[in-house]
Short mmCIF file of C-alpha atoms in Angstrom, two decimals:
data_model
loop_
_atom_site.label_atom_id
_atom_site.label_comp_id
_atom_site.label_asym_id
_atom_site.label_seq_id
_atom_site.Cartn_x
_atom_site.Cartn_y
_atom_site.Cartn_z
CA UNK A 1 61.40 -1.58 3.42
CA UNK A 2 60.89 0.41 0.40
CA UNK A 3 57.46 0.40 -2.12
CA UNK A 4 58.23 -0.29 -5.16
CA UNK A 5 57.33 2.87 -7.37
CA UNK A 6 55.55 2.84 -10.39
CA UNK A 7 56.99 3.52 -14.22
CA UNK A 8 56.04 6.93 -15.20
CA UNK A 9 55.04 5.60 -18.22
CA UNK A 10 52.39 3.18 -16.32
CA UNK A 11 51.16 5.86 -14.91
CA UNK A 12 50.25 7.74 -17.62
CA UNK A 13 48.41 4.84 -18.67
CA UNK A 14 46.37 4.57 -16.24
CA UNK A 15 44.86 8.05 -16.06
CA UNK A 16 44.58 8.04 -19.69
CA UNK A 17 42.36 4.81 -18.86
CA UNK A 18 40.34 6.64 -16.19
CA UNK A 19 39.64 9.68 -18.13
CA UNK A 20 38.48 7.16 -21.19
CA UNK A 21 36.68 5.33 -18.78
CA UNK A 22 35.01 8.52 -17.18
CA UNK A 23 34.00 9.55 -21.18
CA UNK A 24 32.28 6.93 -21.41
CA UNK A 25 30.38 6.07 -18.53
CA UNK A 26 29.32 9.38 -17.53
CA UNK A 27 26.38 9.91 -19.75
CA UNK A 28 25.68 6.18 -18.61
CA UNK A 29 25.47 7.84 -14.75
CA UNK A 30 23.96 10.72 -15.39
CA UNK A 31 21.41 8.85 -17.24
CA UNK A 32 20.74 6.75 -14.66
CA UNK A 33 20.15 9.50 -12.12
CA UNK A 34 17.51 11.03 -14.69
CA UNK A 35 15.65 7.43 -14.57
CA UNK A 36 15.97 6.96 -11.14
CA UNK A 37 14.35 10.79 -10.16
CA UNK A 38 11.62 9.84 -13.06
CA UNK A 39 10.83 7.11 -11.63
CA UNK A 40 10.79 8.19 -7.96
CA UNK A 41 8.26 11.63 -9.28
CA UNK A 42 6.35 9.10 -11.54
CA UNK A 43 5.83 7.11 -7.90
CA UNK A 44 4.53 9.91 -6.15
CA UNK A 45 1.94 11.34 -9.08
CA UNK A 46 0.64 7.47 -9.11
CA UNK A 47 0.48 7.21 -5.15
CA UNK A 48 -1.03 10.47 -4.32
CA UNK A 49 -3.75 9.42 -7.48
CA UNK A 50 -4.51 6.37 -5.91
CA UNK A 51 -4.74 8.09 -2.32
CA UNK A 52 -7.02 10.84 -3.49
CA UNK A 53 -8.86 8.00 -5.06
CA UNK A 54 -9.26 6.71 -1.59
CA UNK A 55 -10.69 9.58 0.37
CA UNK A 56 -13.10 10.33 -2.66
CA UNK A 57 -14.81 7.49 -1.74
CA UNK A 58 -15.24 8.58 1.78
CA UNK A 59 -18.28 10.31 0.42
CA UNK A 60 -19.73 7.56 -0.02
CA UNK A 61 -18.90 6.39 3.35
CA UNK A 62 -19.93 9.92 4.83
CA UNK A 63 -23.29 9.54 2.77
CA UNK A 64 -24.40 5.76 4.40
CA UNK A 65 -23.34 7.07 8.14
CA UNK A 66 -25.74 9.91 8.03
CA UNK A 67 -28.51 8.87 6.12
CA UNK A 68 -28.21 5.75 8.33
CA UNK A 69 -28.04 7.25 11.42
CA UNK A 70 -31.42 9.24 10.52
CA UNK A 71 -34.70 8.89 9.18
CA UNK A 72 -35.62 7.28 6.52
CA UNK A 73 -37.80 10.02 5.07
CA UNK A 74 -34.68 12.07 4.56
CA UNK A 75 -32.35 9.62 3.43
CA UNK A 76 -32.41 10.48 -0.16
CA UNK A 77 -31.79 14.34 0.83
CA UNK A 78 -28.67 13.01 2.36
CA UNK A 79 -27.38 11.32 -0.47
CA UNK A 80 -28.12 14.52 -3.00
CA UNK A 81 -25.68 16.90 0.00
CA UNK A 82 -23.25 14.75 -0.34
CA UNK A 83 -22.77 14.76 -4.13
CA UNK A 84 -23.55 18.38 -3.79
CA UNK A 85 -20.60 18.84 -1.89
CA UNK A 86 -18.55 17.19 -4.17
CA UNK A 87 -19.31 17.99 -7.03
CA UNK A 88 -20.03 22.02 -6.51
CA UNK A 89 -17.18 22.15 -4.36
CA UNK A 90 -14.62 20.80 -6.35
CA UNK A 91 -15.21 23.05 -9.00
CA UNK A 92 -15.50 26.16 -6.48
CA UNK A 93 -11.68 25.06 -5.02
CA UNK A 94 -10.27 24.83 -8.40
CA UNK A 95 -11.83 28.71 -9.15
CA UNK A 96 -10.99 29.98 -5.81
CA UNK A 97 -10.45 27.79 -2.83
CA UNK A 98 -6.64 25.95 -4.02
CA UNK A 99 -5.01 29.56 -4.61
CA UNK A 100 -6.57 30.56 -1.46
CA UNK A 101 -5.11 28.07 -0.04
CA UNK A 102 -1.91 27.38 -1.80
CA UNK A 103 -0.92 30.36 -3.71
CA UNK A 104 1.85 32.67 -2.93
CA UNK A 105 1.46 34.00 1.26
CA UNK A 106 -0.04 37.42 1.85
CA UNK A 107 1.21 38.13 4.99
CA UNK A 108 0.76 34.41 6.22
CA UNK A 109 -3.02 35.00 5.91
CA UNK A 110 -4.21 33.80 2.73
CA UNK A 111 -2.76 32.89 -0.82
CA UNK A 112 -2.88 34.95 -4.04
CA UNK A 113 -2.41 33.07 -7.21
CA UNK A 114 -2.78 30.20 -8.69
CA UNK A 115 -6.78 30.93 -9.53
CA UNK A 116 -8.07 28.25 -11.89
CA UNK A 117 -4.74 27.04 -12.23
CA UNK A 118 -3.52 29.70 -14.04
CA UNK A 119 -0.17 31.37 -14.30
CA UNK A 120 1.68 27.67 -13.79
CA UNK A 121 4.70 26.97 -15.92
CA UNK A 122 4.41 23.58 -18.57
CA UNK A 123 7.35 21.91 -16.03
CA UNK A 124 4.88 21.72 -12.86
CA UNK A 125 1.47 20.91 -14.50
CA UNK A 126 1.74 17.23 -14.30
CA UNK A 127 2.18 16.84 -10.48
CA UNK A 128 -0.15 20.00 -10.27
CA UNK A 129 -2.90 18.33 -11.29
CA UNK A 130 -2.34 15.65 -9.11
CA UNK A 131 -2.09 17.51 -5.98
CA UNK A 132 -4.67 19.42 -7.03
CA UNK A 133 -6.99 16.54 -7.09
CA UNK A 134 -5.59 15.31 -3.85
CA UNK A 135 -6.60 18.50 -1.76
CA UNK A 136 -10.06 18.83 -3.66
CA UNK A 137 -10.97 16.06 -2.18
CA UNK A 138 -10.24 17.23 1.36
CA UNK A 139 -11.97 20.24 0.40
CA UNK A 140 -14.95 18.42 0.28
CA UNK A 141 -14.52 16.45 3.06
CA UNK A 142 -14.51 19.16 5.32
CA UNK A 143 -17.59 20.09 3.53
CA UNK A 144 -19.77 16.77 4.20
CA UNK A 145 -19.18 17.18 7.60
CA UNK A 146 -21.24 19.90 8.24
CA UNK A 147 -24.32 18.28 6.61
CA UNK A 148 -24.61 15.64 9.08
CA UNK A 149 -25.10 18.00 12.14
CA UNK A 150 -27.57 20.13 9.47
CA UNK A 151 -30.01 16.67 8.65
CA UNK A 152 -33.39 16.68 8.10
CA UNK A 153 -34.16 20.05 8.80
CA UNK A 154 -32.05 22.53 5.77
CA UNK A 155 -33.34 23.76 2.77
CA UNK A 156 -31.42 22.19 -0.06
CA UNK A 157 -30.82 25.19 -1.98
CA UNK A 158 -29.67 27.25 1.58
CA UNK A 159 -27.03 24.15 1.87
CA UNK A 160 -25.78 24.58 -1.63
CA UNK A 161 -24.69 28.04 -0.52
CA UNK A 162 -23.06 26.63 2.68
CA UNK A 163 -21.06 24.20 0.94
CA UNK A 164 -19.92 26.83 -1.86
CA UNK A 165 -18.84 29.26 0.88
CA UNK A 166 -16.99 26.60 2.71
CA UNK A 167 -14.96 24.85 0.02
CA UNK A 168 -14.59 28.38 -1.40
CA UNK A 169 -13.44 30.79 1.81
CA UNK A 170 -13.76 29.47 4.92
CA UNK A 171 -11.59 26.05 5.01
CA UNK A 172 -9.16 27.48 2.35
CA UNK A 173 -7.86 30.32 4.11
CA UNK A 174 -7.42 28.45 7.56
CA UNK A 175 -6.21 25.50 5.50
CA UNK A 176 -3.42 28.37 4.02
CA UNK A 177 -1.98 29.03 7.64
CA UNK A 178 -0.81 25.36 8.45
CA UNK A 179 -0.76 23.85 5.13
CA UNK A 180 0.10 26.70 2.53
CA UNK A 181 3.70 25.57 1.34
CA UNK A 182 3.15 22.51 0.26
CA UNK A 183 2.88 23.75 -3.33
CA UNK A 184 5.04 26.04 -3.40
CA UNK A 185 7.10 25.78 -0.83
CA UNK A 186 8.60 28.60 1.84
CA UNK A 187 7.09 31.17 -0.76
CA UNK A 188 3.32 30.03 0.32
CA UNK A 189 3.76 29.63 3.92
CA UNK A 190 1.40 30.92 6.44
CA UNK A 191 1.56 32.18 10.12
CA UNK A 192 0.55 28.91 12.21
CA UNK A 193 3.11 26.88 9.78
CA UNK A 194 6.09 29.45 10.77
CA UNK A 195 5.34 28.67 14.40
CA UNK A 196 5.90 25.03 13.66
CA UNK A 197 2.24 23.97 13.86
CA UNK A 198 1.89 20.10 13.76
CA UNK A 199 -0.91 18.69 11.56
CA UNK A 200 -0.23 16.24 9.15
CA UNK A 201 -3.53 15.15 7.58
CA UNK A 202 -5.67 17.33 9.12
CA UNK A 203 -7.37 16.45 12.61
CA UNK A 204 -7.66 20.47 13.02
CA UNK A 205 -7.00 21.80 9.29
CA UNK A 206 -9.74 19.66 7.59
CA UNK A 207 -12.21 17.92 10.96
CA UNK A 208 -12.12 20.11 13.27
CA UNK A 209 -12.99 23.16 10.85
CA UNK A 210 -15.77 20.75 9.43
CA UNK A 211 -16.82 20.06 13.14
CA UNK A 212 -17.19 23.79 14.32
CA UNK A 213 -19.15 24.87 11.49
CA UNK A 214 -21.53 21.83 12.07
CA UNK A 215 -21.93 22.91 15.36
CA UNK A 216 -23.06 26.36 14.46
CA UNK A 217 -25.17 25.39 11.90
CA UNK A 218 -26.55 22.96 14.19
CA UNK A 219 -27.18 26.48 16.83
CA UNK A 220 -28.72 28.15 13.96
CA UNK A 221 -30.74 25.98 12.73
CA UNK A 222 -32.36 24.73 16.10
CA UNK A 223 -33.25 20.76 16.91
CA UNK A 224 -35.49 18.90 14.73
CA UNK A 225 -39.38 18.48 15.56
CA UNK A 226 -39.91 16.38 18.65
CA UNK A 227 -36.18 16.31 19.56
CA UNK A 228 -36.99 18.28 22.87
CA UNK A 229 -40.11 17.62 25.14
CA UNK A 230 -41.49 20.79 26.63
CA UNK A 231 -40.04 20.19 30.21
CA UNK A 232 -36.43 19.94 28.60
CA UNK A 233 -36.01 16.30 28.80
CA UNK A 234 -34.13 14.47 25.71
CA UNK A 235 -35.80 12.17 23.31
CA UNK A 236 -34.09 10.08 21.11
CA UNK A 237 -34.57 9.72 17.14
CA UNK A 238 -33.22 6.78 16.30
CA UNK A 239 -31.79 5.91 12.87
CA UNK A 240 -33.21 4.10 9.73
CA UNK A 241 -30.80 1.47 8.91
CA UNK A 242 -27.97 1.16 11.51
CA UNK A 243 -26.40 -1.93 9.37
CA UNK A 244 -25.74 1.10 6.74
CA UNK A 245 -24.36 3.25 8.90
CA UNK A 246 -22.13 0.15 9.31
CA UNK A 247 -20.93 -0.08 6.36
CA UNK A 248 -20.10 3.52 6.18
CA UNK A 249 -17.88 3.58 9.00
CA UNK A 250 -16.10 1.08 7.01
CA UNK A 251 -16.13 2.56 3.88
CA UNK A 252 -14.23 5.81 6.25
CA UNK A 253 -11.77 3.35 7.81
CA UNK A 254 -10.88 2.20 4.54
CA UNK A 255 -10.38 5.91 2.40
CA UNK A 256 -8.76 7.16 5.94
CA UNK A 257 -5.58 5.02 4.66
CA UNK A 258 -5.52 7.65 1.53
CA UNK A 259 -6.63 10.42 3.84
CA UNK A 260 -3.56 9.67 6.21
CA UNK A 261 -0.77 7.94 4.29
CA UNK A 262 -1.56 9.63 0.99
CA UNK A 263 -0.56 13.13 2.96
CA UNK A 264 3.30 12.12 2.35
CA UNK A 265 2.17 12.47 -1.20
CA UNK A 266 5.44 10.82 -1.72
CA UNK A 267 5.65 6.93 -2.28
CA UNK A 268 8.51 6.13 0.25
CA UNK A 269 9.25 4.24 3.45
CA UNK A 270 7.08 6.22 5.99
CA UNK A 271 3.74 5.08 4.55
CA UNK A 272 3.38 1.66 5.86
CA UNK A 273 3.87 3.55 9.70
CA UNK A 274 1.32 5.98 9.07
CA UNK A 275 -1.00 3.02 7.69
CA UNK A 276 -0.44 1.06 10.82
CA UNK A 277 -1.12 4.04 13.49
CA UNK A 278 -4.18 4.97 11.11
CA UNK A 279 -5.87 1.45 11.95
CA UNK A 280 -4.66 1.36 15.37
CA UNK A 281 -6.35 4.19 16.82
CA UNK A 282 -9.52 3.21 15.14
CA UNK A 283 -9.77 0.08 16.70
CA UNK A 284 -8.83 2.02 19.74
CA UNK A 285 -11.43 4.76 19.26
CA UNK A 286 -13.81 1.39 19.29
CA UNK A 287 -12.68 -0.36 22.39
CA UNK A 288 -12.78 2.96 24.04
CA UNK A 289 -16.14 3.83 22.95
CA UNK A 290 -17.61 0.57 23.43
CA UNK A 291 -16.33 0.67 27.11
CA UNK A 292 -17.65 3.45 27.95
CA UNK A 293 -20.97 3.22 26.66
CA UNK A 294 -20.98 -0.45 28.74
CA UNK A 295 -20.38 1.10 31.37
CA UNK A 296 -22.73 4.02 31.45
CA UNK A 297 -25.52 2.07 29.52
CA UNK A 298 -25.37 -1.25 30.77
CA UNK A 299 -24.63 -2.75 27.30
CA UNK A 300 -22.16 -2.18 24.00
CA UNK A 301 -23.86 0.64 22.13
CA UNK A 302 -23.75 0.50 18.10
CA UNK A 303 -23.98 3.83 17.45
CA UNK A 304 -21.54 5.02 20.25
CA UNK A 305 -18.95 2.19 19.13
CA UNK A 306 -19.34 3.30 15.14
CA UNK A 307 -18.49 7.05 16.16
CA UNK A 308 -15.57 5.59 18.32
CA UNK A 309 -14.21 4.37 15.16
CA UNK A 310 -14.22 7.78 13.33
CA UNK A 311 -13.25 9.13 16.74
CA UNK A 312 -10.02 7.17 16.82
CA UNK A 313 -9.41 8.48 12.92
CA UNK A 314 -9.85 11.78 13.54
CA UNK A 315 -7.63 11.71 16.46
CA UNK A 316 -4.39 10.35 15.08
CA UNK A 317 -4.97 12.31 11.79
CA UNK A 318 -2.82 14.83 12.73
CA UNK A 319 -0.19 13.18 14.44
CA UNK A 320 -0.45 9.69 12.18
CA UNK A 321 3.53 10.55 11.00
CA UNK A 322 4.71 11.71 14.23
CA UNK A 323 4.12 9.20 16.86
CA UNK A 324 4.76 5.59 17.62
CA UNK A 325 2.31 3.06 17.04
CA UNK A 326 1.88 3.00 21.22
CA UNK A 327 1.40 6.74 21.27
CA UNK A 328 -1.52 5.94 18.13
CA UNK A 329 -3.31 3.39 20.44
CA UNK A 330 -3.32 5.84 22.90
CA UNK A 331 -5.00 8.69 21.08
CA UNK A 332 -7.60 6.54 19.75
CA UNK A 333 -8.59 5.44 22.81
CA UNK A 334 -8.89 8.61 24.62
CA UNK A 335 -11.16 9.90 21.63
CA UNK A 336 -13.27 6.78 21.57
CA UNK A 337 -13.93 7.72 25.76
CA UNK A 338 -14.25 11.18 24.29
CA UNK A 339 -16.59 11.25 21.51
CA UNK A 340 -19.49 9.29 24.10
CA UNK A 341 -18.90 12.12 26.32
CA UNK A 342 -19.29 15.20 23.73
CA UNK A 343 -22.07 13.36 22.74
CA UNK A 344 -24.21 13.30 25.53
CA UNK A 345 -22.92 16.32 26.88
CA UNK A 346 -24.18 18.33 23.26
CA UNK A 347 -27.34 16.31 23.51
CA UNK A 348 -28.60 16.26 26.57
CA UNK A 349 -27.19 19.57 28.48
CA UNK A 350 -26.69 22.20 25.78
CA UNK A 351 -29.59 20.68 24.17
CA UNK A 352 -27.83 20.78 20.64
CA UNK A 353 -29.35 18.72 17.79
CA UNK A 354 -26.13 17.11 16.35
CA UNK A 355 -28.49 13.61 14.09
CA UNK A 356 -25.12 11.94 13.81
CA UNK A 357 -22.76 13.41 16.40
CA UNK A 358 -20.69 16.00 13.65
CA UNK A 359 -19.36 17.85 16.01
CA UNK A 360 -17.93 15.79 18.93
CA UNK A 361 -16.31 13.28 16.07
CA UNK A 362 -14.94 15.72 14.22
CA UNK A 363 -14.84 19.04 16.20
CA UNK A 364 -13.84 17.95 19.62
CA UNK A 365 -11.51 14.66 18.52
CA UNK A 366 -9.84 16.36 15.77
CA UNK A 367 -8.50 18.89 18.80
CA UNK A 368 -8.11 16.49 20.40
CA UNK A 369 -5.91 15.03 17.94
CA UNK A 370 -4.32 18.16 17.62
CA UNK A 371 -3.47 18.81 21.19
CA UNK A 372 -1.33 15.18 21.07
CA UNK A 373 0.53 15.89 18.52
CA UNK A 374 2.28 18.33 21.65
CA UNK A 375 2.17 15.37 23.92
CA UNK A 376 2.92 12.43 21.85
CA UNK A 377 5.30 13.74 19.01
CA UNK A 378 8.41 11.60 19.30
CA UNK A 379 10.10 14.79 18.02
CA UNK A 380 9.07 17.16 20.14
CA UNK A 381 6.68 16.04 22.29
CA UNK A 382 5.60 16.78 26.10
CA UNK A 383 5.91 12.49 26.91
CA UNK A 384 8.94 12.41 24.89
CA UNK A 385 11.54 14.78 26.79
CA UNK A 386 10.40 17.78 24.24
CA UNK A 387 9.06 20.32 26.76
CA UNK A 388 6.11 22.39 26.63
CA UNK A 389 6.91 24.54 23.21
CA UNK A 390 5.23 22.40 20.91
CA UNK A 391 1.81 21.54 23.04
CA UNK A 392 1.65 25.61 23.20
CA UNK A 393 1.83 25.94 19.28
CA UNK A 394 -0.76 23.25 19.23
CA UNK A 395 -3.32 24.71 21.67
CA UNK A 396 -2.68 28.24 20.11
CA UNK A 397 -3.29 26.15 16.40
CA UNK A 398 -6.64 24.76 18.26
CA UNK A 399 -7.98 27.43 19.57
CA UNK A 400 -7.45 29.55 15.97
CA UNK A 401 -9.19 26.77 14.27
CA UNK A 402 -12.28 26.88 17.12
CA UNK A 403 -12.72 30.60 16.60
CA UNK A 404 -12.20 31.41 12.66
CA UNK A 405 -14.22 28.01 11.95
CA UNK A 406 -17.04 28.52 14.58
CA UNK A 407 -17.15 31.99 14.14
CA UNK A 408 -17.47 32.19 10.51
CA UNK A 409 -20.12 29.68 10.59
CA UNK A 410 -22.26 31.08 12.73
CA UNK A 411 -22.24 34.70 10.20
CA UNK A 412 -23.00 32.35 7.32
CA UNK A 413 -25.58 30.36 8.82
CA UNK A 414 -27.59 33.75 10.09
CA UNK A 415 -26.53 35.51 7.10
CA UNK A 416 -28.00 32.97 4.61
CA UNK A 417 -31.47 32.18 7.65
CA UNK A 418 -32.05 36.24 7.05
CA UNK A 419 -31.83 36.57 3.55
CA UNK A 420 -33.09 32.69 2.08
CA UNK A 421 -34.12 31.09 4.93
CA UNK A 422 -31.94 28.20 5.94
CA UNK A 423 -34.52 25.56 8.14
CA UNK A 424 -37.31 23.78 5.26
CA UNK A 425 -40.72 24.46 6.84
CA UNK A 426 -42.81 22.66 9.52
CA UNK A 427 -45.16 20.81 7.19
CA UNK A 428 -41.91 19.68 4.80
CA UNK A 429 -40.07 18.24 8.06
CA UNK A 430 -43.08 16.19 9.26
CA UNK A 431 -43.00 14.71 5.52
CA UNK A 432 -39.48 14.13 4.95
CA UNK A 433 -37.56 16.49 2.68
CA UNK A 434 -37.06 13.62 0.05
CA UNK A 435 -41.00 14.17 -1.23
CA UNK A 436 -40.55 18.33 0.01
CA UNK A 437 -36.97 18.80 -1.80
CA UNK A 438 -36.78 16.11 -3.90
CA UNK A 439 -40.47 14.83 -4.84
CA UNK A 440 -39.06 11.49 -4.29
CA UNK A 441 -38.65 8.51 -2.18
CA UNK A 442 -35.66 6.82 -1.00
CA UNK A 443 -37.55 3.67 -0.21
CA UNK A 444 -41.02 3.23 -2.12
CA UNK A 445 -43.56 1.29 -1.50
CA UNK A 446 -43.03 2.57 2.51
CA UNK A 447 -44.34 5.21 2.18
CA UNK A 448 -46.10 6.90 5.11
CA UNK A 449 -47.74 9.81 3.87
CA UNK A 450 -49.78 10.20 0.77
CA UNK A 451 -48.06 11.83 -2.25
CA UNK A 452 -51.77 13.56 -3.17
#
């Protein structure tokens, strides 16, 4: 059997058709790729706004959780560090911190342009600004942390130092080793990054640097007034308004979804998994705190069960994209059992003076957090057939964090107690440093001390 061939003629026809065809329609195509990548890079400027948006308002959450988990004399102090650290360092990261951070590598340590913004071409401003705004917000997360294990004892002008330094050096230049090409790609990475470090939002990067340098501030600084009886023993200082520390656990829970999913700073598929592994170690981190503090207590502590909430968020910050949501309720249960542990261990047998428990949420869960990602990775992972090559990278990325963190905090915090003074005075504790700092109350009307 034989095909029937086509007329030469016919032929010619037809590609004479196709090429007309082609003529026409290809501006139509290409036109239509140019709408589609708009639209897709319009997407991502719009999500990453509205997930900066998000973890700004985790000051405010940061702001109830301390000032309710101390004394009411100081609340007002709280409130004013936590717009300090905002404010003061968002403008310091935008001067210094971002090219620090994200400018062109120096020998994987640090980055070197990009001060002020400067130097970046008309075609990159847009989403610039954008990301800009979405790490200067992170900045000063990792900021607020620190003033929680610092309440009711720091000078207010000492602290603005702190938080300049911090938004300005030290979190900038760590934040450059595991984070520093995502600006500008290979030509900003740093050292940890190259060894395939693993942390997506920031359990080690932004929490655990927060965390250390809480902890030394907290060394420096010593406990507050009464904290310690003479014979050693531990008392407690309860908190003003526990229904406010509440709500800013909440208010966390809530930005955490911009802290975590907003880190694709892309709007595509993988968001609504990072969303769901976000909440799912939280209310993991709570079960497992809760528990715990049953057991060892007798009955469900409130305090313990709020910081198993943050515990479960710091944990699966870093690993939020790279594990199932099983893995997730996994982590967040371990650091809910883990945060009641650092607590009381801090507390009662290094007798550190951590008012809202800084350092074990954020320093000890965020390695935590860190540390799974080389256990629970579904791409690489110890639990998942991957070996032991990414749980080394992590511990070495832990252990970096632990010492550049803790160690630079402790030179600020003596540098700053030798040459200012960094603890308020005896007389200004006793009265609450919203009437020493301030000359105001948070609550008037209860007052407990004369103003004359």
């Amino acid at each position: 059997m034989f095909l029937k061939k086509t007329p030469t003629h016919v032929t010619g026809r037809l590609v004479l058709g196709a090429v007309v065809m082609a003529a026409i329609f290809a501006p139509s195509f290409a036109h239509a790729e140019e709408v589609e990548y708009l639209t897709q890079s319009n997407a991502n400027i719009l999500w990453t706004l509205i997930a900066a948006c998000l973890v700004m308002l985790m000051q405010a959450g940061f702001g109830c959780v301390e000032a309710g988990f101390t004394r009411a004399k100081s609340a007002g102090n709280i409130m004013m560090k936590n717009f300090l650290d905002f404010s003061v360092g968002s403008i310091i990261f935008f001067l210094f911190g971002f090219a620090l951070m994200f400018g062109l590598d120096v020998g994987g340590v640090f980055g070197s342009s990009g001060f002020g913004l400067t130097g970046v071409g008309d075609g990159d401003m847009m989403w610039t600004y954008t990301f800009w705004f979405f790490q200067s917000v992170f900045a000063a997360t990792a900021a607020t942390i620190v003033s929680g294990g610092m309440a009711e004892r720091t000078k207010f002008s000492s602290y603005i130092l702190v938080s300049i330094v911090i938004t300005g050096v030290i979190y900038p230049i760590s934040g450059h080793w595991a984070w520093g090409s995502l600006w500008l790609g290979d030509d900003g990475a740093g050292w940890l990054e190259r060894l395939g470090f693993c942390d997506f939002a920031g359990s080690s990067v932004v929490h655990s640097v927060g965390g250390w340098i809480a902890l030394a501030g907290a060394i420096v600084l010593g406990p507050r007034l009464g904290k310690y009886g003479e014979d050693g023993s531990t008392r407690a200082i309860p908190g003003h308004n526990i229904p406010l520390a509440g709500l800013g656990v909440f208010l966390l829970w809530f930005g955490w979804f911009g802290f975590n999913a907003g880190s694709t700073t892309t709007a595509d598929n993988t968001i609504g998994l990072i969303a769901m592994n976000t909440s799912l170690a939280a209310c993991a981190g709570v079960l497992g705190a809760m528990a715990v503090s049953y057991l060892r207590y007798g009955k469900p502590d409130i305090s313990m069960t709020f910081n198993g909430a943050l515990a479960g968020l710091v944990g699966i910050t870093a690993g939020c994209a790279t594990v199932s949501p099983v893995s997730s309720v996994c982590i967040g249960a371990i650091a809910g059992v883990l945060v009641v542990l650092s607590i009381e261990f801090i507390d009662t047998v290094l007798k550190i003076d951590d008012p809202v428990g800084a350092t074990s949420v954020h320093g000890v869960c965020g390695a935590w957090g860190t540390i799974a990602c080389g256990l629970f990775n579904v791409d690489g992972g110890l639990f998942f057939g991957g070996g032991v090559a990414q749980l080394g990278v992590q511990l070495i990325g832990v252990g970096t964090f632990f010492v550049w963190a803790f160690g630079c905090g402790l030179l600020l915090m003596m540098g700053i107690k030798a040459i200012f003074g960094l603890r308020a005075g005896k007389a200004d504790e006793l009265k609450g440093l919203d009437i020493a700092e301030h000359g105001s109350e948070s609550y008037n009307g209860f007052q407990l001390f004369s103003n004359e």
